[in-house]
PDB file of C-alpha atoms in Angstrom:
ATOM      1  CA  UNK A   1     -27.573  -0.327  23.235  1.00  0.00           C
ATOM      2  CA  UNK A   2     -28.492   2.817  21.378  1.00  0.00           C
ATOM      3  CA  UNK A   3     -31.427   2.656  18.975  1.00  0.00           C
ATOM      4  CA  UNK A   4     -29.635   4.519  16.168  1.00  0.00           C
ATOM      5  CA  UNK A   5     -27.715   3.269  13.165  1.00  0.00           C
ATOM      6  CA  UNK A   6     -26.032   4.862  10.178  1.00  0.00           C
ATOM      7  CA  UNK A   7     -26.880   4.109   6.579  1.00  0.00           C
ATOM      8  CA  UNK A   8     -24.991   5.190   3.492  1.00  0.00           C
ATOM      9  CA  UNK A   9     -27.058   5.910   0.416  1.00  0.00           C
ATOM     10  CA  UNK A  10     -25.966   5.737  -3.191  1.00  0.00           C
ATOM     11  CA  UNK A  11     -26.071   9.544  -3.345  1.00  0.00           C
ATOM     12  CA  UNK A  12     -23.045   9.619  -1.026  1.00  0.00           C
ATOM     13  CA  UNK A  13     -25.085  11.403   1.634  1.00  0.00           C
ATOM     14  CA  UNK A  14     -24.763  10.144   5.147  1.00  0.00           C
ATOM     15  CA  UNK A  15     -28.056  10.199   6.949  1.00  0.00           C
ATOM     16  CA  UNK A  16     -29.036   8.981  10.347  1.00  0.00           C
ATOM     17  CA  UNK A  17     -31.879   6.529  10.740  1.00  0.00           C
ATOM     18  CA  UNK A  18     -33.518   6.420  14.133  1.00  0.00           C
ATOM     19  CA  UNK A  19     -35.238   3.173  14.952  1.00  0.00           C
ATOM     20  CA  UNK A  20     -36.888   2.075  18.116  1.00  0.00           C
ATOM     21  CA  UNK A  21     -37.075  -1.424  19.541  1.00  0.00           C
ATOM     22  CA  UNK A  22     -39.824  -0.432  21.984  1.00  0.00           C
ATOM     23  CA  UNK A  23     -43.496  -0.936  21.361  1.00  0.00           C
ATOM     24  CA  UNK A  24     -45.851   2.036  21.639  1.00  0.00           C
ATOM     25  CA  UNK A  25     -49.034   0.013  22.186  1.00  0.00           C
ATOM     26  CA  UNK A  26     -50.101  -0.355  25.821  1.00  0.00           C
ATOM     27  CA  UNK A  27     -51.645  -3.829  25.398  1.00  0.00           C
ATOM     28  CA  UNK A  28     -48.486  -5.422  23.870  1.00  0.00           C
ATOM     29  CA  UNK A  29     -46.321  -7.381  26.294  1.00  0.00           C
ATOM     30  CA  UNK A  30     -47.170  -6.152  29.735  1.00  0.00           C
ATOM     31  CA  UNK A  31     -45.023  -7.462  32.541  1.00  0.00           C
ATOM     32  CA  UNK A  32     -47.421 -10.346  33.193  1.00  0.00           C
ATOM     33  CA  UNK A  33     -47.039 -11.775  29.680  1.00  0.00           C
ATOM     34  CA  UNK A  34     -44.389 -14.520  29.263  1.00  0.00           C
ATOM     35  CA  UNK A  35     -44.008 -14.172  25.504  1.00  0.00           C
ATOM     36  CA  UNK A  36     -40.927 -12.560  24.038  1.00  0.00           C
ATOM     37  CA  UNK A  37     -41.322  -8.981  22.864  1.00  0.00           C
ATOM     38  CA  UNK A  38     -41.217  -8.571  19.115  1.00  0.00           C
ATOM     39  CA  UNK A  39     -38.348  -6.383  18.069  1.00  0.00           C
ATOM     40  CA  UNK A  40     -37.521  -5.329  14.598  1.00  0.00           C
ATOM     41  CA  UNK A  41     -33.967  -4.905  13.445  1.00  0.00           C
ATOM     42  CA  UNK A  42     -33.130  -1.603  11.822  1.00  0.00           C
ATOM     43  CA  UNK A  43     -33.109  -1.801   8.051  1.00  0.00           C
ATOM     44  CA  UNK A  44     -29.813  -0.412   6.854  1.00  0.00           C
ATOM     45  CA  UNK A  45     -28.205  -0.718   3.497  1.00  0.00           C
ATOM     46  CA  UNK A  46     -24.579  -1.715   3.284  1.00  0.00           C
ATOM     47  CA  UNK A  47     -22.354   0.714   1.422  1.00  0.00           C
ATOM     48  CA  UNK A  48     -20.945  -0.635  -1.786  1.00  0.00           C
ATOM     49  CA  UNK A  49     -17.239  -0.651  -2.532  1.00  0.00           C
ATOM     50  CA  UNK A  50     -17.800   1.688  -5.477  1.00  0.00           C
ATOM     51  CA  UNK A  51     -19.500   4.283  -3.292  1.00  0.00           C
ATOM     52  CA  UNK A  52     -16.695   3.967  -0.747  1.00  0.00           C
ATOM     53  CA  UNK A  53     -14.139   4.761  -3.452  1.00  0.00           C
ATOM     54  CA  UNK A  54     -16.152   7.796  -4.525  1.00  0.00           C
ATOM     55  CA  UNK A  55     -16.227   9.079  -0.953  1.00  0.00           C
ATOM     56  CA  UNK A  56     -12.687   8.288   0.119  1.00  0.00           C
ATOM     57  CA  UNK A  57     -11.066   8.502  -3.307  1.00  0.00           C
ATOM     58  CA  UNK A  58      -8.947   6.113  -5.282  1.00  0.00           C
ATOM     59  CA  UNK A  59      -5.377   5.723  -4.153  1.00  0.00           C
ATOM     60  CA  UNK A  60      -3.036   7.459  -6.537  1.00  0.00           C
ATOM     61  CA  UNK A  61      -0.635   5.224  -8.434  1.00  0.00           C
ATOM     62  CA  UNK A  62       2.928   5.285  -7.143  1.00  0.00           C
ATOM     63  CA  UNK A  63       5.309   7.734  -8.749  1.00  0.00           C
ATOM     64  CA  UNK A  64       7.705   7.251 -10.506  1.00  0.00           C
ATOM     65  CA  UNK A  65       6.458   3.956 -11.940  1.00  0.00           C
ATOM     66  CA  UNK A  66       8.949   2.357 -14.311  1.00  0.00           C
ATOM     67  CA  UNK A  67       7.935   1.587 -17.879  1.00  0.00           C
ATOM     68  CA  UNK A  68       8.277  -2.041 -19.043  1.00  0.00           C
ATOM     69  CA  UNK A  69      11.553  -1.265 -20.848  1.00  0.00           C
ATOM     70  CA  UNK A  70      12.973   0.530 -17.808  1.00  0.00           C
ATOM     71  CA  UNK A  71      11.769  -2.305 -15.566  1.00  0.00           C
ATOM     72  CA  UNK A  72      13.733  -4.794 -17.654  1.00  0.00           C
ATOM     73  CA  UNK A  73      16.875  -2.646 -17.384  1.00  0.00           C
ATOM     74  CA  UNK A  74      16.361  -2.269 -13.627  1.00  0.00           C
ATOM     75  CA  UNK A  75      16.041  -6.027 -13.194  1.00  0.00           C
ATOM     76  CA  UNK A  76      19.247  -6.592 -15.186  1.00  0.00           C
ATOM     77  CA  UNK A  77      20.997  -4.030 -12.986  1.00  0.00           C
ATOM     78  CA  UNK A  78      19.711  -5.774  -9.850  1.00  0.00           C
ATOM     79  CA  UNK A  79      21.025  -9.125 -11.088  1.00  0.00           C
ATOM     80  CA  UNK A  80      24.439  -7.614 -11.851  1.00  0.00           C
ATOM     81  CA  UNK A  81      24.594  -5.897  -8.471  1.00  0.00           C
ATOM     82  CA  UNK A  82      23.642  -9.166  -6.757  1.00  0.00           C
ATOM     83  CA  UNK A  83      26.562 -10.901  -8.477  1.00  0.00           C
ATOM     84  CA  UNK A  84      28.892  -8.084  -7.348  1.00  0.00           C
ATOM     85  CA  UNK A  85      27.622  -8.163  -3.758  1.00  0.00           C
ATOM     86  CA  UNK A  86      26.059  -4.705  -3.981  1.00  0.00           C
ATOM     87  CA  UNK A  87      22.409  -5.657  -3.428  1.00  0.00           C
ATOM     88  CA  UNK A  88      20.354  -5.577  -0.245  1.00  0.00           C
ATOM     89  CA  UNK A  89      16.772  -6.857  -0.147  1.00  0.00           C
ATOM     90  CA  UNK A  90      13.803  -5.989   2.039  1.00  0.00           C
ATOM     91  CA  UNK A  91      12.387  -2.786   3.464  1.00  0.00           C
ATOM     92  CA  UNK A  92      14.464  -2.949   6.657  1.00  0.00           C
ATOM     93  CA  UNK A  93      17.754  -3.434   4.820  1.00  0.00           C
ATOM     94  CA  UNK A  94      16.874  -0.666   2.367  1.00  0.00           C
ATOM     95  CA  UNK A  95      16.231   1.711   5.254  1.00  0.00           C
ATOM     96  CA  UNK A  96      19.548   0.778   6.921  1.00  0.00           C
ATOM     97  CA  UNK A  97      21.609   1.218   3.755  1.00  0.00           C
ATOM     98  CA  UNK A  98      20.013   4.551   2.844  1.00  0.00           C
ATOM     99  CA  UNK A  99      20.553   5.944   6.350  1.00  0.00           C
ATOM    100  CA  UNK A 100      24.174   4.774   6.311  1.00  0.00           C
ATOM    101  CA  UNK A 101      24.678   6.760   3.125  1.00  0.00           C
ATOM    102  CA  UNK A 102      25.696   3.846   0.899  1.00  0.00           C
ATOM    103  CA  UNK A 103      22.445   3.391  -1.027  1.00  0.00           C
ATOM    104  CA  UNK A 104      22.685   4.477  -4.664  1.00  0.00           C
ATOM    105  CA  UNK A 105      19.363   3.307  -6.109  1.00  0.00           C
ATOM    106  CA  UNK A 106      16.201   2.056  -4.401  1.00  0.00           C
ATOM    107  CA  UNK A 107      13.652  -0.109  -6.224  1.00  0.00           C
ATOM    108  CA  UNK A 108      10.201  -0.445  -4.620  1.00  0.00           C
ATOM    109  CA  UNK A 109       7.276  -2.708  -5.525  1.00  0.00           C
ATOM    110  CA  UNK A 110       4.020  -0.977  -6.386  1.00  0.00           C
ATOM    111  CA  UNK A 111       1.681  -3.882  -5.592  1.00  0.00           C
ATOM    112  CA  UNK A 112       2.696  -4.456  -1.974  1.00  0.00           C
ATOM    113  CA  UNK A 113       0.925  -3.290   1.154  1.00  0.00           C
ATOM    114  CA  UNK A 114       1.439   0.474   1.363  1.00  0.00           C
ATOM    115  CA  UNK A 115       2.104   0.405   5.103  1.00  0.00           C
ATOM    116  CA  UNK A 116       5.248  -1.697   4.591  1.00  0.00           C
ATOM    117  CA  UNK A 117       7.094   0.803   2.380  1.00  0.00           C
ATOM    118  CA  UNK A 118       5.233   4.063   3.024  1.00  0.00           C
ATOM    119  CA  UNK A 119       8.190   5.618   4.846  1.00  0.00           C
ATOM    120  CA  UNK A 120      10.853   4.728   2.272  1.00  0.00           C
ATOM    121  CA  UNK A 121      10.145   7.406  -0.386  1.00  0.00           C
ATOM    122  CA  UNK A 122      10.431  10.205   2.171  1.00  0.00           C
ATOM    123  CA  UNK A 123      13.654   8.745   3.582  1.00  0.00           C
ATOM    124  CA  UNK A 124      15.053   8.477   0.048  1.00  0.00           C
ATOM    125  CA  UNK A 125      14.135  12.106  -0.642  1.00  0.00           C
ATOM    126  CA  UNK A 126      15.761  13.219   2.621  1.00  0.00           C
ATOM    127  CA  UNK A 127      19.002  11.399   1.774  1.00  0.00           C
ATOM    128  CA  UNK A 128      18.793  12.301  -1.966  1.00  0.00           C
ATOM    129  CA  UNK A 129      18.757   8.676  -3.075  1.00  0.00           C
ATOM    130  CA  UNK A 130      16.826   8.044  -6.306  1.00  0.00           C
ATOM    131  CA  UNK A 131      13.943   5.578  -6.061  1.00  0.00           C
ATOM    132  CA  UNK A 132      11.578   4.014  -8.564  1.00  0.00           C
ATOM    133  CA  UNK A 133       8.564   1.700  -8.413  1.00  0.00           C
ATOM    134  CA  UNK A 134       8.193  -1.508 -10.409  1.00  0.00           C
ATOM    135  CA  UNK A 135       4.881  -3.259 -10.922  1.00  0.00           C
ATOM    136  CA  UNK A 136       5.357  -6.623  -9.189  1.00  0.00           C
ATOM    137  CA  UNK A 137       6.749  -7.862  -5.874  1.00  0.00           C
ATOM    138  CA  UNK A 138       7.208 -11.345  -7.320  1.00  0.00           C
ATOM    139  CA  UNK A 139       9.219 -10.080 -10.297  1.00  0.00           C
ATOM    140  CA  UNK A 140      11.315  -7.880  -7.995  1.00  0.00           C
ATOM    141  CA  UNK A 141      12.064 -10.857  -5.758  1.00  0.00           C
ATOM    142  CA  UNK A 142      13.004 -12.988  -8.755  1.00  0.00           C
ATOM    143  CA  UNK A 143      15.339 -10.270 -10.071  1.00  0.00           C
ATOM    144  CA  UNK A 144      16.992 -10.145  -6.641  1.00  0.00           C
ATOM    145  CA  UNK A 145      17.649 -13.891  -6.768  1.00  0.00           C
ATOM    146  CA  UNK A 146      14.922 -14.851  -4.306  1.00  0.00           C
ATOM    147  CA  UNK A 147      12.267 -17.540  -4.602  1.00  0.00           C
ATOM    148  CA  UNK A 148       9.800 -15.313  -2.775  1.00  0.00           C
ATOM    149  CA  UNK A 149       8.466 -11.814  -3.340  1.00  0.00           C
ATOM    150  CA  UNK A 150      10.198  -8.765  -1.908  1.00  0.00           C
ATOM    151  CA  UNK A 151       8.911  -5.247  -1.417  1.00  0.00           C
ATOM    152  CA  UNK A 152      12.140  -3.282  -1.802  1.00  0.00           C
ATOM    153  CA  UNK A 153      15.758  -3.539  -2.890  1.00  0.00           C
ATOM    154  CA  UNK A 154      18.726  -1.187  -2.827  1.00  0.00           C
ATOM    155  CA  UNK A 155      21.889  -1.119  -4.898  1.00  0.00           C
ATOM    156  CA  UNK A 156      24.725  -0.071  -2.608  1.00  0.00           C
ATOM    157  CA  UNK A 157      27.869   1.890  -3.386  1.00  0.00           C
ATOM    158  CA  UNK A 158      31.214   0.221  -3.731  1.00  0.00           C
ATOM    159  CA  UNK A 159      34.659   1.696  -4.356  1.00  0.00           C
ATOM    160  CA  UNK A 160      35.788   1.145  -7.945  1.00  0.00           C
ATOM    161  CA  UNK A 161      32.614  -0.662  -8.944  1.00  0.00           C
ATOM    162  CA  UNK A 162      31.927  -1.263 -12.602  1.00  0.00           C
ATOM    163  CA  UNK A 163      28.227  -0.654 -11.992  1.00  0.00           C
ATOM    164  CA  UNK A 164      28.572   3.039 -11.089  1.00  0.00           C
ATOM    165  CA  UNK A 165      28.151   4.216 -14.681  1.00  0.00           C
ATOM    166  CA  UNK A 166      25.294   1.768 -15.291  1.00  0.00           C
ATOM    167  CA  UNK A 167      23.478   2.987 -12.158  1.00  0.00           C
ATOM    168  CA  UNK A 168      23.771   6.608 -13.295  1.00  0.00           C
ATOM    169  CA  UNK A 169      22.554   5.688 -16.782  1.00  0.00           C
ATOM    170  CA  UNK A 170      19.454   3.894 -15.472  1.00  0.00           C
ATOM    171  CA  UNK A 171      18.776   6.605 -12.881  1.00  0.00           C
ATOM    172  CA  UNK A 172      18.795   9.373 -15.509  1.00  0.00           C
ATOM    173  CA  UNK A 173      16.040   7.578 -17.426  1.00  0.00           C
ATOM    174  CA  UNK A 174      13.431   8.008 -14.690  1.00  0.00           C
ATOM    175  CA  UNK A 175      14.637  11.203 -13.007  1.00  0.00           C
ATOM    176  CA  UNK A 176      13.004  14.415 -14.151  1.00  0.00           C
TER     177      UNK A 176
END
């Protein structure tokens, strides 16, 4: 065991504290003594969450994040596409549909674990499929007709679909 430990101060400086568990006095605990040696634990302060955020940085909010009015229109579109059989739910299904070239609009949840959907925006950009974030996984799942939350949904293309114009209309509202 090494006698060093790190401590993070409130000034965001990382300094190294060197502590020793060995006694420097010659008359303390010779080999003939049966008592336990007294060791002191290094005094370190735990970093606070606020100081961690200052060091690492806050995570940027997802972009583009839909406004409440746009979110309502997106949820109505998802319900209509579900009734027409043009809706796929879940990150895996979204990835499959986008790579097959049939995805027209991807809706992602902003409050889910980033590692689940981190790859989807870049895949959507590569395949030129528009994507947008909504605030809640639970609301997205409900709009998709599920009783549980979902992280992603995709509206797929269909020949002669009545939703094609509606998809373009909603997409133009969040595209720059």
